[in-house]
XYZ file of C-alpha atoms in Angstrom:
388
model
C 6.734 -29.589 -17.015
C 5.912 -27.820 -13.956
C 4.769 -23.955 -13.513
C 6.614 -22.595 -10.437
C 4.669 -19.484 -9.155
C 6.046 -17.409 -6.176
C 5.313 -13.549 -5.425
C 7.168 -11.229 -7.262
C 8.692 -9.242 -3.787
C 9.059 -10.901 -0.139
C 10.160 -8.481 2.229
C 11.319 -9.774 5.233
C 12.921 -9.446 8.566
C 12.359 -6.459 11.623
C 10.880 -3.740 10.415
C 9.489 -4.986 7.009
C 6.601 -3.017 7.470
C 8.065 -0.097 6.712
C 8.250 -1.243 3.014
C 4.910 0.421 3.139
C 6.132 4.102 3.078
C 8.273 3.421 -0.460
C 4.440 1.970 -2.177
C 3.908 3.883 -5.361
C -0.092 4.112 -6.189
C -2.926 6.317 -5.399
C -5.616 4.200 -3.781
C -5.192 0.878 -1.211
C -7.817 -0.807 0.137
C -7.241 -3.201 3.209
C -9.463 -5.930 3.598
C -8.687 -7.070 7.636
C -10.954 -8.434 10.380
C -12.273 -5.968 13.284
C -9.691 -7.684 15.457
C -6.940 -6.018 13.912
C -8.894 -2.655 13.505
C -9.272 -2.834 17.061
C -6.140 -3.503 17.616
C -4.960 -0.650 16.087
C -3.170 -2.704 13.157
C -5.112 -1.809 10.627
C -4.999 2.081 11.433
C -1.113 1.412 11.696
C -1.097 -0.319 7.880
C -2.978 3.142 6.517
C -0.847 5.641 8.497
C 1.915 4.083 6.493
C 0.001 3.936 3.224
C -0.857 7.374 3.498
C 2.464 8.948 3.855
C 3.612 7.188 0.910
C 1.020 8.923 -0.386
C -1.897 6.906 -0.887
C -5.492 7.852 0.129
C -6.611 4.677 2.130
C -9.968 2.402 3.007
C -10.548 -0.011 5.253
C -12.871 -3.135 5.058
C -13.148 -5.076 8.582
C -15.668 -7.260 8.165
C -13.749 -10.296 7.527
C -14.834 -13.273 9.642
C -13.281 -17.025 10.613
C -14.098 -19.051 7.485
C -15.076 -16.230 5.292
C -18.254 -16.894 3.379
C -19.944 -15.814 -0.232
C -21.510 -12.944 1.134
C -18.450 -11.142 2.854
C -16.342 -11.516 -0.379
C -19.259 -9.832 -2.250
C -19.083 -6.929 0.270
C -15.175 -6.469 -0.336
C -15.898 -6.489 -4.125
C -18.825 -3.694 -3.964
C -16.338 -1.411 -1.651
C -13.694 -2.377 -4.184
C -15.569 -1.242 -6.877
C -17.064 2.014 -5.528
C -13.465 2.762 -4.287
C -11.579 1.602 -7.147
C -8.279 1.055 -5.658
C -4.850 0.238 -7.348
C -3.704 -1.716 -4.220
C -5.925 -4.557 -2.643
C -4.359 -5.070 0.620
C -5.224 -8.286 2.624
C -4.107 -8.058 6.006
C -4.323 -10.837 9.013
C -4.509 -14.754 8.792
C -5.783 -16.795 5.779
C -9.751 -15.859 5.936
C -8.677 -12.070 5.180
C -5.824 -12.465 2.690
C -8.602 -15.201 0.990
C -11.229 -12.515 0.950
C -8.564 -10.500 -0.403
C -7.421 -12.758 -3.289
C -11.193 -13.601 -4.046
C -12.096 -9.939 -3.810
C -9.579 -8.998 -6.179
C -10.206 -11.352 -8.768
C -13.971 -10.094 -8.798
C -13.309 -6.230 -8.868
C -10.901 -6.912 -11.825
C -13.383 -9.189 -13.681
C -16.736 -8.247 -12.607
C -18.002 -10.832 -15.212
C -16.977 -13.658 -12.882
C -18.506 -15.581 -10.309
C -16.529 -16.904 -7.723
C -17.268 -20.394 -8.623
C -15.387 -19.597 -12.350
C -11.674 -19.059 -10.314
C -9.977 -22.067 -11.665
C -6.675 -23.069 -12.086
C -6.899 -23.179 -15.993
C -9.010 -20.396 -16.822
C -7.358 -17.504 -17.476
C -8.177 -14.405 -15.959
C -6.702 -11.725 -17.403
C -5.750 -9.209 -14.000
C -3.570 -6.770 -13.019
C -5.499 -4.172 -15.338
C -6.875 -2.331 -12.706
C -4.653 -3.476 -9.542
C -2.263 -5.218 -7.614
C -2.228 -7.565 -4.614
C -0.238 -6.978 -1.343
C -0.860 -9.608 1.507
C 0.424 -8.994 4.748
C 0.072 -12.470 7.240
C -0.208 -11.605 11.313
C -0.235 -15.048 11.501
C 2.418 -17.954 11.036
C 0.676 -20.589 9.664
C -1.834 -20.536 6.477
C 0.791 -19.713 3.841
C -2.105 -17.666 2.220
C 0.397 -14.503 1.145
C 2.499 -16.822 -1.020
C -0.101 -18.946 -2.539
C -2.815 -19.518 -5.245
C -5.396 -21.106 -3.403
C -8.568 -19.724 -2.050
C -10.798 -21.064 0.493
C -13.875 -19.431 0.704
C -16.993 -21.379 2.901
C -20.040 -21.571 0.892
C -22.915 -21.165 3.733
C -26.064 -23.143 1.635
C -23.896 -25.578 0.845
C -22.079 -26.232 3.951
C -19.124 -26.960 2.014
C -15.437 -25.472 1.918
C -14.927 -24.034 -2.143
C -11.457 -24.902 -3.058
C -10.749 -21.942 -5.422
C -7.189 -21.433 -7.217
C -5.417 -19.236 -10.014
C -2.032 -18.567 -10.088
C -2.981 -14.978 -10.797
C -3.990 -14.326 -7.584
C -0.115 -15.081 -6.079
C 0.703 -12.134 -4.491
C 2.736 -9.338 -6.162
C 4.130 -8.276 -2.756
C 4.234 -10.082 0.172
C 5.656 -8.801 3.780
C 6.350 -10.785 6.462
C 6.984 -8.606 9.906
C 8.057 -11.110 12.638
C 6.370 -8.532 15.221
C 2.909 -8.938 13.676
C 1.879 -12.495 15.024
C 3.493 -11.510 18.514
C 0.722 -10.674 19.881
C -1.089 -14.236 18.760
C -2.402 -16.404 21.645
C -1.020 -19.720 22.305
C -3.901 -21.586 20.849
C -4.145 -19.288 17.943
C -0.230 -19.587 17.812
C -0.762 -23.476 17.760
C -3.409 -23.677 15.349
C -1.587 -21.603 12.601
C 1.389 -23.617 13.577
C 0.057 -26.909 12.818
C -1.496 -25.442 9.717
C 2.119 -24.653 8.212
C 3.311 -28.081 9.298
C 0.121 -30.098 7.699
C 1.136 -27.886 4.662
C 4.865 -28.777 4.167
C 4.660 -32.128 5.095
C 1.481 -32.398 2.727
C 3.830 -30.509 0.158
C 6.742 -33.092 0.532
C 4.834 -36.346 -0.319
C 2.699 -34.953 -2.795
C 2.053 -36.832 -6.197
C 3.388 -33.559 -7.889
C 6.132 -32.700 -5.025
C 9.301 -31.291 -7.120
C 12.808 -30.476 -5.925
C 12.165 -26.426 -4.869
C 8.776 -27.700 -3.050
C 10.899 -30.149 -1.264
C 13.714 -27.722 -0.363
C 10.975 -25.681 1.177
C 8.547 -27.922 3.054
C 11.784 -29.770 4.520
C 12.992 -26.094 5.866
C 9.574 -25.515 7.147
C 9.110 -28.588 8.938
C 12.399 -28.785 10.980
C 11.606 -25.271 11.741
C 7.736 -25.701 12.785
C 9.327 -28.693 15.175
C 12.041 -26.648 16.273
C 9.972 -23.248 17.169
C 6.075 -23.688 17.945
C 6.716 -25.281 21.111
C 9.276 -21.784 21.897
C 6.289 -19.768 20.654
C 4.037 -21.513 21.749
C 5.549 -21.262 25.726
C 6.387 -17.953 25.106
C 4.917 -15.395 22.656
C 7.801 -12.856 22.526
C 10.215 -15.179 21.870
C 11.211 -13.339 18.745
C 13.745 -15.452 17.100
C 10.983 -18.379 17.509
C 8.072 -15.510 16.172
C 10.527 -15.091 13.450
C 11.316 -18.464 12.264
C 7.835 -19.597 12.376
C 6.094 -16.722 10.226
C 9.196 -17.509 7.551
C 8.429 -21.719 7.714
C 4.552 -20.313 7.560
C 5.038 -18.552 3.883
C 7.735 -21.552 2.976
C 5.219 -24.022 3.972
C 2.761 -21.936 1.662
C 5.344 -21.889 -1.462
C 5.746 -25.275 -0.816
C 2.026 -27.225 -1.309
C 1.013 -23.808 -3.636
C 3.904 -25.275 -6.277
C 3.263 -29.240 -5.303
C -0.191 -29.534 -3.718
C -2.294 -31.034 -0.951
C -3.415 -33.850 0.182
C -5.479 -35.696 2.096
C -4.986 -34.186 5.499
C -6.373 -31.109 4.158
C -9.367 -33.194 2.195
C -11.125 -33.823 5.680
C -9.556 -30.962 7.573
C -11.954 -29.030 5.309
C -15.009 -31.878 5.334
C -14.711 -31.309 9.145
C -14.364 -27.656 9.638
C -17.273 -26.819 7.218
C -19.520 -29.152 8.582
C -19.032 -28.701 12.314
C -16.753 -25.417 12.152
C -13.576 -26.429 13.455
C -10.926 -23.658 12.677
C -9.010 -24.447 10.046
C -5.199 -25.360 11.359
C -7.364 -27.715 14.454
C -9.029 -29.317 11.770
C -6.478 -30.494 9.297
C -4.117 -31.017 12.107
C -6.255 -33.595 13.918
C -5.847 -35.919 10.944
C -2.025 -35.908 9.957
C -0.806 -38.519 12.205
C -3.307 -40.737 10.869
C -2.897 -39.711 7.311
C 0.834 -40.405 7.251
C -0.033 -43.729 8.633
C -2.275 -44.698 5.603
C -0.119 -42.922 3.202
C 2.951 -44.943 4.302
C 2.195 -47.867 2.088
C 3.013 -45.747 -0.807
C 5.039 -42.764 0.825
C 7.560 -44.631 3.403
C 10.648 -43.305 1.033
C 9.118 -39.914 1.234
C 8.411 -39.901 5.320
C 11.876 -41.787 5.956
C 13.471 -38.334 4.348
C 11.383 -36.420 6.287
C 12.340 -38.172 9.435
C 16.402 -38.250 8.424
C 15.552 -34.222 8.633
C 14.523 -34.497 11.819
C 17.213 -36.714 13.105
C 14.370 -39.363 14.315
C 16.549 -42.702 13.914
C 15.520 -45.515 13.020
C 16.445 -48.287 10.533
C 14.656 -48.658 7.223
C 11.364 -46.549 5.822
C 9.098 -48.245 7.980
C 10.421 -47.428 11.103
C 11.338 -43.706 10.168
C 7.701 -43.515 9.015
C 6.074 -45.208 12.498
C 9.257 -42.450 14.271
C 7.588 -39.327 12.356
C 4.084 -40.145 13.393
C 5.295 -40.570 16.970
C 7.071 -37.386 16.819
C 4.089 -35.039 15.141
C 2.115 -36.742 17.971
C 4.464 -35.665 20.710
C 4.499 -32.324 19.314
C 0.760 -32.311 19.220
C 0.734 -32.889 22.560
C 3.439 -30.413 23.330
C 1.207 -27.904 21.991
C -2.434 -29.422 23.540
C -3.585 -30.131 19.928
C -5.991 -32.148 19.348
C -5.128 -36.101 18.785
C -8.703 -37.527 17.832
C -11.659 -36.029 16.642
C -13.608 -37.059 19.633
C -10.699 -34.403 21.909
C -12.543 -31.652 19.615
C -15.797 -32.033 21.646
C -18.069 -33.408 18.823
C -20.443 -36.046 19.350
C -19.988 -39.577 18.041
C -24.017 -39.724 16.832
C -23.308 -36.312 14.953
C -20.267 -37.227 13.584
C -21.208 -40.381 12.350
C -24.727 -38.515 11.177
C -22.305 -36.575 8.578
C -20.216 -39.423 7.826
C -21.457 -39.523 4.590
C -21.172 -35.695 4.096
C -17.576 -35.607 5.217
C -16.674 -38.614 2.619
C -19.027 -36.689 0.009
C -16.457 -33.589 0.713
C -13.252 -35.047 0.832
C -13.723 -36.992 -2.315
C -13.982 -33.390 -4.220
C -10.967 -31.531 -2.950
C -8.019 -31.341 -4.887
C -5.781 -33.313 -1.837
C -7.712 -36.804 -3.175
C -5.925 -36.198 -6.841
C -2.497 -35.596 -5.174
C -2.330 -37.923 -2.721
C 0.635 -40.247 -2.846
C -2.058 -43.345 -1.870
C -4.763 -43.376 -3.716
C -7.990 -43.120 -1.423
C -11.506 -43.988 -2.457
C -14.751 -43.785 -0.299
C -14.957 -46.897 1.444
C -10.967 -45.651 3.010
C -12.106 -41.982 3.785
C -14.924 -43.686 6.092
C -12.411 -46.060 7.427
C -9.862 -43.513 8.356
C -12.606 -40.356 9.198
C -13.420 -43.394 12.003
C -10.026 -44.360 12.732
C -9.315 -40.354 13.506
C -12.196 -40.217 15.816
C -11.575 -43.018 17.543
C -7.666 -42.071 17.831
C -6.974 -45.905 16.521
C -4.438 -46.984 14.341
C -4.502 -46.786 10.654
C -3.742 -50.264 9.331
C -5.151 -50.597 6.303
């Protein structure tokens, strides 16, 4: 038996915004980066909060990789506010914030450390949660995961409740307009790491699948428009709606190892998130092939590769994600993110150490054990062939 959890309300499509005016409460507080305040986003989200009504607070002090300490700030403002909306607004680090912020102002008897998937939490006494993505890529507003960077411990805290899946989320195609091409590409390969992640999963089922494959022909089919060309709106469109099916996708399936040293990587030598699990798909698919061919061969029908037989397909996909790495100047080894070979092999240890721990090691279709996370954290760097 399999749980599937999705938010309650998606509103979608030109305009969706608006949904804001027709929000029924007396107190929101947004939890956004000063970015988006200074873009005037933020301002815009409370000028429509207030005419439905609602007397409004902002928290900005979100930052890349959100740590400990900026998720216990949310949760004192939460509590001195005491809000019956918690609003996360931007990419992933302020809808996690958000999420983790919310499950502490309902519960203030929890640490953060006690979100887990089987505990149960008890919310929704005190509020609910709207997330509103500006990017196209993390999946965060559809999700139950929450990635919060623990600064002592250098490490990335894989957090998760199915509680904390939105009640509303809204996806505005003009929000992530305004996203740079490298932020644009990031968040891109972020949503395509998910779905294909989602799609070969150990615990992949048949709605997961119907998503991620939707979300990957559509990251293929789009980035490189948005990517060219930020006001390309169909390809702004299509891309924030693959983002939050990417999200659905590994939130009901799961992970894998991609992700497991994406997030060894970016805690250790803060890479941003989508660079960091990006820079290891190609070779991830490689090792995974062994016990995933089937899975990849599907995956490459979708895309209308060619190829005869699962092997091919598979060696076709990895060519492809490749070419659309480079399409989009993403990174194709560690070593093209600027990080020294000594220091990288310094932490080798400390990567393995990390990726052994996440959640993506459980539900990987191959299983992996230390002596392969070296092997391939070396391959990656080196931009050499997995064949082992």
């Amino acid at each position: 038996m399999w749980e599937l959890t999705l938010p309650r309300t998606l509103v979608i499509g030109e305009d969706a915004l608006d949904y804001l005016r027709c929000l029924r409460g007396e107190r929101a507080l947004v939890i956004t980066d000063r970015v988006l305040a200074s873009l005037g986003l933020a301002e815009r989200v409370a000028s429509l909060l207030r005419e439905a009504g609602l007397e409004v607070r902002v928290f900005d002090r979100v930052e890349p990789e959100p740590s400990r300490r900026v998720v216990e700030e949310a949760v004192h403002l939460a509590r001195e506010f005491e809000p019956d909306w918690i609003i996360g607004l931007g990419g992933g680090s302020c809808m996690d914030v958000a999420k983790a912020a919310f499950v502490l102002y309902e519960r203030p008897d929890l640490t953060l450390d006690e979100i887990a998937p089987l505990a149960e939490l008890g919310l929704r006494k005190k509020a609910r949660l709207l997330n509103i993505p500006t990017t196209s890529g993390t999946g965060s507003e559809a999700t139950w995961a929450i990635v919060i960077t623990d600064e002592r411990e250098k490490r990335k805290m894989e957090l998760a409740s199915r509680e904390v899946v939105a009640d509303v989320a809204i996806l505005d195609p003009s929000l992530p307009a305004s996203m740079p091409p490298r932020l644009t590409a990031d968040t891109g390969l972020d949503a395509l790491t998910h779905a294909l992640e989602a799609y070969v999963s150990r615990w992949h089922n048949d709605f997961s699948d119907a998503l991620a494959l939707w979300a990957i022909r559509a990251v293929f089919r789009y980035l490189p428009r948005a990517y060219r060309n930020g006001q390309d709106a169909e390809a702004r469109e299509k891309l924030h709606n693959a983002a939050t099916m990417a999200g659905m996708a590994f939130s009901n399936s799961q992970i894998c190892i991609a992700h497991a040293m994406g997030h060894a990587l970016g805690a250790l030598f803060k890479v941003p998130h989508g660079r960091s699990v990006a820079v290891f798909l190609p070779y991830t698919i490689e090792y995974n092939a062994r016990a995933a061919a089937d899975r990849y061969a599907e995956v490459a029908d979708a895309l209308g590769l060619g190829g005869e037989g699962a092997a091919e397909k598979t060696t076709k996909l990895v060519k492809a994600v490749r070419e659309l790495l480079r399409e989009v100047d993403g990174p194709l080894s560690v070593a093209d993110l600027g990080i020294r070979r000594a220091d990288y092999e310094a932490r080798l240890e400390d990567l393995v150490d990390r990726a052994m721990s996440s959640t993506g090691t459980v539900a990987n279709p191959r299983d992996v054990g230390r002596q392969e996370y070296a092997r391939l954290f070396i391959c990656a760097y080196e931009g050499k062939p997995v064949d082992f």
